[in-house]
XYZ file of C-alpha atoms in Angstrom:
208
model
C 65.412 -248.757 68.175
C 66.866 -251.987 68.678
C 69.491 -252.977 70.703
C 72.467 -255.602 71.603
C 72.705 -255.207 75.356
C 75.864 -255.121 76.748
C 75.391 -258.374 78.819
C 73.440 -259.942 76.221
C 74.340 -263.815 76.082
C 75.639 -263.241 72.630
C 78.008 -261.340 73.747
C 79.463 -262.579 77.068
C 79.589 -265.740 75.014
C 82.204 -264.623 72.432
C 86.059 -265.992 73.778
C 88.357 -263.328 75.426
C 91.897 -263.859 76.328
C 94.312 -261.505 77.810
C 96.726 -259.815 75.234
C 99.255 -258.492 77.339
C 99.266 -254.784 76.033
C 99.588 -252.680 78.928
C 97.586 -250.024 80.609
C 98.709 -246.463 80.343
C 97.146 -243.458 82.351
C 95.383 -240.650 79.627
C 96.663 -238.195 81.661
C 98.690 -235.129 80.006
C 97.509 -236.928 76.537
C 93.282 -236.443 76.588
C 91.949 -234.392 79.360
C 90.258 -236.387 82.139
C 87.215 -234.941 84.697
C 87.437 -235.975 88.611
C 87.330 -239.430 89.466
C 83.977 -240.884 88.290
C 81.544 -242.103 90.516
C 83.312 -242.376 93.932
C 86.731 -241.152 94.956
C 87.680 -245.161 95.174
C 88.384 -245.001 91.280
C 90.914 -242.557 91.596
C 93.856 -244.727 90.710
C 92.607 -246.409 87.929
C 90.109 -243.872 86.162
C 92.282 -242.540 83.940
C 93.661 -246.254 82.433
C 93.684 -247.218 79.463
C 95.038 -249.910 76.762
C 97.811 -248.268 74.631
C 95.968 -248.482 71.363
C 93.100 -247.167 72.731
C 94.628 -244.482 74.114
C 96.107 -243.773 70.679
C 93.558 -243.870 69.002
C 91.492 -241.713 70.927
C 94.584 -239.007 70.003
C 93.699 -239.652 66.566
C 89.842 -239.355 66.742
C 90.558 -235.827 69.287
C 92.210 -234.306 66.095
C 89.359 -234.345 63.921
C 86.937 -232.800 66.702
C 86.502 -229.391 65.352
C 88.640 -226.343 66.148
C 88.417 -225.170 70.181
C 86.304 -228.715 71.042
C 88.576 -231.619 72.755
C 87.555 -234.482 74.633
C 87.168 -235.789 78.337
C 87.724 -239.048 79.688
C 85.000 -239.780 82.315
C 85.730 -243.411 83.031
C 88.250 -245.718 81.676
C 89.258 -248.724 83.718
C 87.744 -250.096 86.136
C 88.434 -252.492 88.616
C 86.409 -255.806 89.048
C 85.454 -254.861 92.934
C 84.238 -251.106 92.041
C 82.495 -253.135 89.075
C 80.912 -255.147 91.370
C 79.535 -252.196 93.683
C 78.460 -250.278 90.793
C 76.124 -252.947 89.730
C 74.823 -253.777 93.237
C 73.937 -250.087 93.445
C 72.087 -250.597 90.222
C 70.261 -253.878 91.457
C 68.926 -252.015 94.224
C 67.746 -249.356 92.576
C 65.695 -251.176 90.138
C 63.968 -253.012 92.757
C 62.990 -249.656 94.532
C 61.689 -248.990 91.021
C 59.483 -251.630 90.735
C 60.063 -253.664 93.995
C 57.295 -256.850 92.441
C 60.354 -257.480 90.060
C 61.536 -261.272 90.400
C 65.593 -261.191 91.457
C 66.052 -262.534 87.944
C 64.467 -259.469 85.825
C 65.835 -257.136 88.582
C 69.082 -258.656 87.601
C 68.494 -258.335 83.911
C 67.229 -254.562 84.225
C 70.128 -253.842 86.269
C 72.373 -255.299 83.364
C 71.041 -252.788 80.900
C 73.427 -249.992 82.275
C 76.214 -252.030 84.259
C 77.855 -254.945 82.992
C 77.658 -257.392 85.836
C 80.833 -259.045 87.069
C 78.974 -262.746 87.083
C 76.020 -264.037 85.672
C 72.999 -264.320 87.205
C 73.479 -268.065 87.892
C 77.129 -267.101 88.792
C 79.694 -267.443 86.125
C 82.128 -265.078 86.146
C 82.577 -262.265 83.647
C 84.591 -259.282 82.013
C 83.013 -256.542 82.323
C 84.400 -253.559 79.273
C 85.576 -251.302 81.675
C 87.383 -253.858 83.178
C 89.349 -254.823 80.420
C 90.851 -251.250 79.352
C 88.894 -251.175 75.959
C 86.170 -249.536 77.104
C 85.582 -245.598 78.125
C 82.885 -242.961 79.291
C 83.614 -240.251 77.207
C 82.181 -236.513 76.450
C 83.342 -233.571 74.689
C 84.310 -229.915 76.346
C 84.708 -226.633 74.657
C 88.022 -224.209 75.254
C 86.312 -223.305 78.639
C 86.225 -226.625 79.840
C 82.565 -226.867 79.748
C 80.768 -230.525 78.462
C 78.418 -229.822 75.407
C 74.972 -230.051 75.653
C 74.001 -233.550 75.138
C 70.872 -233.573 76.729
C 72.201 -234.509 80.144
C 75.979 -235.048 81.345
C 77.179 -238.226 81.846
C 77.288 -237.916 86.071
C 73.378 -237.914 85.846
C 73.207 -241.423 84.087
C 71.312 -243.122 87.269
C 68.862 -240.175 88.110
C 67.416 -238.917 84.100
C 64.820 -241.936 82.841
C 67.092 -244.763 81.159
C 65.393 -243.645 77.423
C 67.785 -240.218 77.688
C 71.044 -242.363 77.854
C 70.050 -243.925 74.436
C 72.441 -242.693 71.889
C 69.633 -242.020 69.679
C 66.468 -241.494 71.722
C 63.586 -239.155 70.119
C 63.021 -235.684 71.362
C 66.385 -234.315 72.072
C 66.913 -230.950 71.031
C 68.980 -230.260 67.852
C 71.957 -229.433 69.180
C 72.082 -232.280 71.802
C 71.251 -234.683 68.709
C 74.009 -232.858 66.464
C 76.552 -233.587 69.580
C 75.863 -236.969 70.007
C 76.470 -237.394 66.285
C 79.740 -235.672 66.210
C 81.120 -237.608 69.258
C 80.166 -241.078 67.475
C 81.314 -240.242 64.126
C 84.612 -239.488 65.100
C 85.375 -242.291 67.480
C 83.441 -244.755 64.702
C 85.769 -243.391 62.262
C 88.871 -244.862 64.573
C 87.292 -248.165 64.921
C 85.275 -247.213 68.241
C 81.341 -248.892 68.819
C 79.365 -247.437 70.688
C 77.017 -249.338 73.481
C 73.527 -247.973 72.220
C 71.809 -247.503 75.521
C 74.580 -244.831 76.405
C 75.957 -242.213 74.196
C 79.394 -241.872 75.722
C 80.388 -245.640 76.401
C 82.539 -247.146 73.662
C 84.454 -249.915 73.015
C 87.540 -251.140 71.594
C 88.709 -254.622 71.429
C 86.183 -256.118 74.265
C 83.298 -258.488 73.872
C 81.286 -256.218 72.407
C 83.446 -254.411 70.202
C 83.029 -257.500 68.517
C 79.178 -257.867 68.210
């Protein structure tokens, strides 16, 4: 399938300002996982905008009965931003190390929102604005559904199994992924294509 990539000049093009709302933690509202990533994003993990937070409350109470949701990421500061991608930029390169910086760059972009452009200009990444969230859903034991991987394993499975809709997932996995994006769609939530539990409210590409 086709996709709008998340650092896609169409989209870091479209005007952003700063609304004021405030950032409020999920916690005691939708469960939340350990900090993602790196104990570093402990303080701001669980952050989100207010309406967001709302209306993942809303989407949560159509999930069916016994299934709730998980916040894996929410905010996320510029700096961790920044480290996340690096980590990504080197990565690709041990991939395919005759890569020129530029298409390493662009690769790298597929999966991390940069904090700049590759000629420099600075950007906003979604999880840096509170709109946008890594989210999965758990059953009343607390365990993630099958999805065809968990979220955690999104830099070592090939980059085709974080597609929302890539071929030759089971039917179950397919049947999760479905009920996860139909209830956050319903609420206004898009989802980034290339990963099945990133979506977005009120950022850049919320917008596309």
């Amino acid at each position: 399938m086709s996709h709008i990539d998340i650092a896609d000049p169409s989209v870091i093009a479209i005007p952003i300002k700063d609304t004021g709302e405030r950032l409020i933690s999920v916690e005691g509202l939708i469960e939340i996982g350990p900090p993602a990533e790196s104990s570093a994003t402990q303080e701001h993990y669980h952050l989100l905008r207010e309406s967001v937070v709302k209306k993942l409350i809303r989407a949560q109470s159509h999930l069916p009965t016994g299934l709730r949701f998980r916040i894996y990421e929410g905010y996320r500061c510029p700096r961790f931003q920044s480290e996340l991608f690096e980590q990504q930029l080197t990565r690709e390169l041990a991939i395919n190390p005759l890569l020129t910086s530029e298409e390493a760059f662009k690769n790298a972009s597929l999966l991390v929102a940069p904090v700049t452009t590759y000629e420099g200009k600075t950007l906003s990444p979604p999880h840096s604005t509170g709109g946008a969230l890594d989210i999965e859903i758990v059953n009343t034991s607390g365990q993630v559904l099958d999805f065809g991987m968990e979220i955690k394993e999104w830099s070592t499975v090939p980059a085709e199994l974080c597609e929302t809709k890539t071929p030759n997932l089971s039917s179950l996995a397919l049947s999760n992924r479905n009920l996860l994006c139909s209830v956050l769609q319903a609420e206004g939530f898009v989802n980034y294509t290339r990963e099945w539990w990133h979506f977005s409210y009120g950022d850049q590409y919320w917008l596309m």
